[in-house]
Amino acid sequence: IVFVLDFDRDDRLTRWDFNRLFMTLAPAPFLEASLRSLGKGKVDEDKHQLQVNPSDLPKVNARPPRREDILKLLGPPHEQAVNAGRGVLVYRFQMQTNRVDDGYEDRRASSVKLEYDPKTDELAKLKGKFCGLKISINFRKLNDAAQVPLETVR
């Protein structure tokens, strides 16, 4: 999974390109809704987290990725389990970068945990850690597809 990040002179992020593998895990409508929801979130400085009230989440009219599509693209997971009635796939990655600041070497390790509904094979949640950045997408909380006829959902 490759991310291309560009920064300006003040070390502010100016561009973030996502590759095809990542976009299979987090399709554009869900990723966009997740990123847009950040503006409505509340920062918990003690926990270094930003949380968004579920009622403030935008709704997406799309189907979540399916487990079989993930397996085709990424191959067998590092770990596979069942937890609380959901299937779980865990993938681990090693970041390749030109530079890592001293004391942050552990951030080279990246992982993604995918939870899916074994009945439908659709992803329910994505929790990932990429270069120290934690990303969490709850497809069910974002998805409005249950209210739309299946033929109109893409």
mmCIF file of C-alpha atoms in Angstrom:
data_model
loop_
_atom_site.group_PDB
_atom_site.id
_atom_site.type_symbol
_atom_site.label_atom_id
_atom_site.label_comp_id
_atom_site.label_asym_id
_atom_site.label_seq_id
_atom_site.Cartn_x
_atom_site.Cartn_y
_atom_site.Cartn_z
ATOM 1 C CA ILE A 1 0.000 0.000 0.000
ATOM 2 C CA VAL A 2 1.581 3.238 -1.157
ATOM 3 C CA PHE A 3 0.779 6.748 0.034
ATOM 4 C CA VAL A 4 2.329 9.759 -1.670
ATOM 5 C CA LEU A 5 2.518 12.759 0.653
ATOM 6 C CA ASP A 6 3.672 16.247 -0.321
ATOM 7 C CA PHE A 7 4.495 18.928 2.251
ATOM 8 C CA ASP A 8 5.088 22.661 1.955
ATOM 9 C CA ARG A 9 7.963 24.650 3.494
ATOM 10 C CA ASP A 10 6.143 24.772 6.830
ATOM 11 C CA ASP A 11 5.800 20.955 6.894
ATOM 12 C CA ARG A 12 2.047 21.164 6.279
ATOM 13 C CA LEU A 13 0.484 18.406 4.214
ATOM 14 C CA THR A 14 -0.457 19.738 0.782
ATOM 15 C CA ARG A 15 -1.251 16.492 -1.069
ATOM 16 C CA TRP A 16 -2.106 12.923 -0.116
ATOM 17 C CA ASP A 17 -2.494 10.372 -2.908
ATOM 18 C CA PHE A 18 -3.978 6.962 -2.142
ATOM 19 C CA ASN A 19 -3.236 3.937 -4.295
ATOM 20 C CA ARG A 20 -5.596 1.284 -5.657
ATOM 21 C CA LEU A 21 -4.954 -1.196 -2.828
ATOM 22 C CA PHE A 22 -5.914 1.300 -0.153
ATOM 23 C CA MET A 23 -8.938 2.468 -2.136
ATOM 24 C CA THR A 24 -10.166 -1.143 -2.217
ATOM 25 C CA LEU A 25 -10.017 -1.220 1.586
ATOM 26 C CA ALA A 26 -11.598 2.244 1.930
ATOM 27 C CA PRO A 27 -13.563 3.076 -1.245
ATOM 28 C CA ALA A 28 -13.698 6.762 -2.177
ATOM 29 C CA PRO A 29 -17.261 7.498 -0.963
ATOM 30 C CA PHE A 30 -16.475 6.103 2.510
ATOM 31 C CA LEU A 31 -13.023 7.687 2.722
ATOM 32 C CA GLU A 32 -14.386 11.076 1.646
ATOM 33 C CA ALA A 33 -17.253 10.884 4.163
ATOM 34 C CA SER A 34 -14.808 9.931 6.913
ATOM 35 C CA LEU A 35 -12.450 12.787 6.103
ATOM 36 C CA ARG A 36 -15.305 15.305 5.839
ATOM 37 C CA SER A 37 -16.655 14.204 9.221
ATOM 38 C CA LEU A 38 -13.395 15.260 10.887
ATOM 39 C CA GLY A 39 -14.571 18.874 10.763
ATOM 40 C CA LYS A 40 -17.444 18.012 13.115
ATOM 41 C CA GLY A 41 -15.335 15.997 15.542
ATOM 42 C CA LYS A 42 -14.325 16.797 19.075
ATOM 43 C CA VAL A 43 -10.674 16.563 20.079
ATOM 44 C CA ASP A 44 -9.790 14.644 23.231
ATOM 45 C CA GLU A 45 -6.334 16.041 23.966
ATOM 46 C CA ASP A 46 -5.655 13.570 26.797
ATOM 47 C CA LYS A 47 -6.203 10.570 24.513
ATOM 48 C CA HIS A 48 -4.864 12.294 21.361
ATOM 49 C CA GLN A 49 -8.069 11.354 19.564
ATOM 50 C CA LEU A 50 -10.701 12.999 17.453
ATOM 51 C CA GLN A 51 -14.177 11.509 17.746
ATOM 52 C CA VAL A 52 -17.274 12.296 15.736
ATOM 53 C CA ASN A 53 -20.795 11.899 17.090
ATOM 54 C CA PRO A 54 -22.503 9.205 14.953
ATOM 55 C CA SER A 55 -25.458 11.539 14.324
ATOM 56 C CA ASP A 56 -23.030 14.001 12.662
ATOM 57 C CA LEU A 57 -21.674 11.423 10.227
ATOM 58 C CA PRO A 58 -22.565 11.929 6.565
ATOM 59 C CA LYS A 59 -24.422 9.058 4.899
ATOM 60 C CA VAL A 60 -22.971 7.211 1.922
ATOM 61 C CA ASN A 61 -25.051 5.532 -0.765
ATOM 62 C CA ALA A 62 -22.597 2.741 -1.608
ATOM 63 C CA ARG A 63 -21.825 -0.843 -0.762
ATOM 64 C CA PRO A 64 -18.862 -1.567 1.510
ATOM 65 C CA PRO A 65 -16.026 -3.687 0.130
ATOM 66 C CA ARG A 66 -16.409 -7.449 0.266
ATOM 67 C CA ARG A 67 -14.017 -9.838 1.984
ATOM 68 C CA GLU A 68 -13.402 -11.777 -1.233
ATOM 69 C CA ASP A 69 -12.272 -8.593 -3.045
ATOM 70 C CA ILE A 70 -9.792 -7.854 -0.242
ATOM 71 C CA LEU A 71 -8.415 -11.400 -0.337
ATOM 72 C CA LYS A 72 -8.013 -11.286 -4.134
ATOM 73 C CA LEU A 73 -6.050 -8.048 -3.952
ATOM 74 C CA LEU A 74 -3.984 -8.480 -0.773
ATOM 75 C CA GLY A 75 -3.761 -12.265 -0.532
ATOM 76 C CA PRO A 76 -3.956 -14.211 2.711
ATOM 77 C CA PRO A 77 -4.014 -12.106 5.887
ATOM 78 C CA HIS A 78 -1.394 -12.257 8.616
ATOM 79 C CA GLU A 79 -4.145 -13.235 11.067
ATOM 80 C CA GLN A 80 -7.696 -14.466 10.654
ATOM 81 C CA ALA A 81 -10.258 -14.964 13.435
ATOM 82 C CA VAL A 82 -13.876 -14.631 14.529
ATOM 83 C CA ASN A 83 -14.676 -12.072 17.232
ATOM 84 C CA ALA A 84 -18.165 -11.301 18.574
ATOM 85 C CA GLY A 85 -19.786 -12.908 15.538
ATOM 86 C CA ARG A 86 -17.698 -10.960 13.031
ATOM 87 C CA GLY A 87 -14.915 -12.267 10.876
ATOM 88 C CA VAL A 88 -11.583 -10.511 11.366
ATOM 89 C CA LEU A 89 -8.682 -10.153 8.913
ATOM 90 C CA VAL A 90 -5.411 -8.538 10.001
ATOM 91 C CA TYR A 91 -2.747 -7.396 7.555
ATOM 92 C CA ARG A 92 0.669 -6.077 8.584
ATOM 93 C CA PHE A 93 2.936 -3.854 6.510
ATOM 94 C CA GLN A 94 6.413 -2.335 6.830
ATOM 95 C CA MET A 95 6.682 1.314 5.796
ATOM 96 C CA GLN A 96 9.420 2.232 3.346
ATOM 97 C CA THR A 97 10.424 5.860 3.535
ATOM 98 C CA ASN A 98 13.445 8.045 2.958
ATOM 99 C CA ARG A 99 13.535 9.246 6.543
ATOM 100 C CA VAL A 100 12.171 8.430 9.985
ATOM 101 C CA ASP A 101 12.941 10.760 12.882
ATOM 102 C CA ASP A 102 14.893 9.347 15.804
ATOM 103 C CA GLY A 103 12.574 7.816 18.371
ATOM 104 C CA TYR A 104 9.831 7.111 15.833
ATOM 105 C CA GLU A 105 11.237 3.947 14.264
ATOM 106 C CA ASP A 106 8.298 1.900 15.580
ATOM 107 C CA ARG A 107 6.021 3.865 13.253
ATOM 108 C CA ARG A 108 7.431 1.956 10.300
ATOM 109 C CA ALA A 109 5.121 -0.888 11.335
ATOM 110 C CA SER A 110 1.652 -0.494 9.866
ATOM 111 C CA SER A 111 -1.386 -2.702 10.197
ATOM 112 C CA VAL A 112 -5.015 -2.876 9.198
ATOM 113 C CA LYS A 113 -7.752 -4.833 10.961
ATOM 114 C CA LEU A 114 -10.833 -5.546 8.882
ATOM 115 C CA GLU A 115 -14.071 -6.757 10.453
ATOM 116 C CA TYR A 116 -16.725 -8.236 8.192
ATOM 117 C CA ASP A 117 -20.171 -9.745 8.467
ATOM 118 C CA PRO A 118 -19.787 -13.488 7.739
ATOM 119 C CA LYS A 119 -23.373 -13.645 6.390
ATOM 120 C CA THR A 120 -22.950 -10.956 3.727
ATOM 121 C CA ASP A 121 -19.138 -10.937 3.416
ATOM 122 C CA GLU A 122 -19.278 -7.087 3.524
ATOM 123 C CA LEU A 123 -16.782 -5.123 5.584
ATOM 124 C CA ALA A 124 -18.254 -3.592 8.714
ATOM 125 C CA LYS A 125 -15.156 -1.800 10.066
ATOM 126 C CA LEU A 126 -11.645 -0.864 9.080
ATOM 127 C CA LYS A 127 -9.097 0.060 11.733
ATOM 128 C CA GLY A 128 -5.642 0.899 10.469
ATOM 129 C CA LYS A 129 -2.402 2.386 11.636
ATOM 130 C CA PHE A 130 -0.280 3.878 8.883
ATOM 131 C CA CYS A 131 2.926 5.756 9.762
ATOM 132 C CA GLY A 132 1.567 6.518 13.231
ATOM 133 C CA LEU A 133 -1.746 7.819 11.854
ATOM 134 C CA LYS A 134 -4.739 5.817 13.053
ATOM 135 C CA ILE A 135 -7.686 5.517 10.702
ATOM 136 C CA SER A 136 -11.029 4.010 11.632
ATOM 137 C CA ILE A 137 -13.986 3.670 9.288
ATOM 138 C CA ASN A 138 -17.263 2.153 10.441
ATOM 139 C CA PHE A 139 -18.929 1.311 7.141
ATOM 140 C CA ARG A 140 -22.269 0.583 8.790
ATOM 141 C CA LYS A 141 -22.507 3.966 10.488
ATOM 142 C CA LEU A 142 -21.740 5.726 7.204
ATOM 143 C CA ASN A 143 -23.844 3.526 4.972
ATOM 144 C CA ASP A 144 -27.260 4.682 3.832
ATOM 145 C CA ALA A 145 -27.567 1.879 1.271
ATOM 146 C CA ALA A 146 -30.033 -0.129 3.358
ATOM 147 C CA GLN A 147 -32.680 2.488 2.529
ATOM 148 C CA VAL A 148 -32.032 2.414 -1.236
ATOM 149 C CA PRO A 149 -33.065 -0.312 -3.729
ATOM 150 C CA LEU A 150 -30.092 -2.548 -4.504
ATOM 151 C CA GLU A 151 -30.008 -1.760 -8.219
ATOM 152 C CA THR A 152 -29.226 1.907 -7.507
ATOM 153 C CA VAL A 153 -26.319 1.143 -5.150
ATOM 154 C CA ARG A 154 -22.852 1.008 -6.707
#
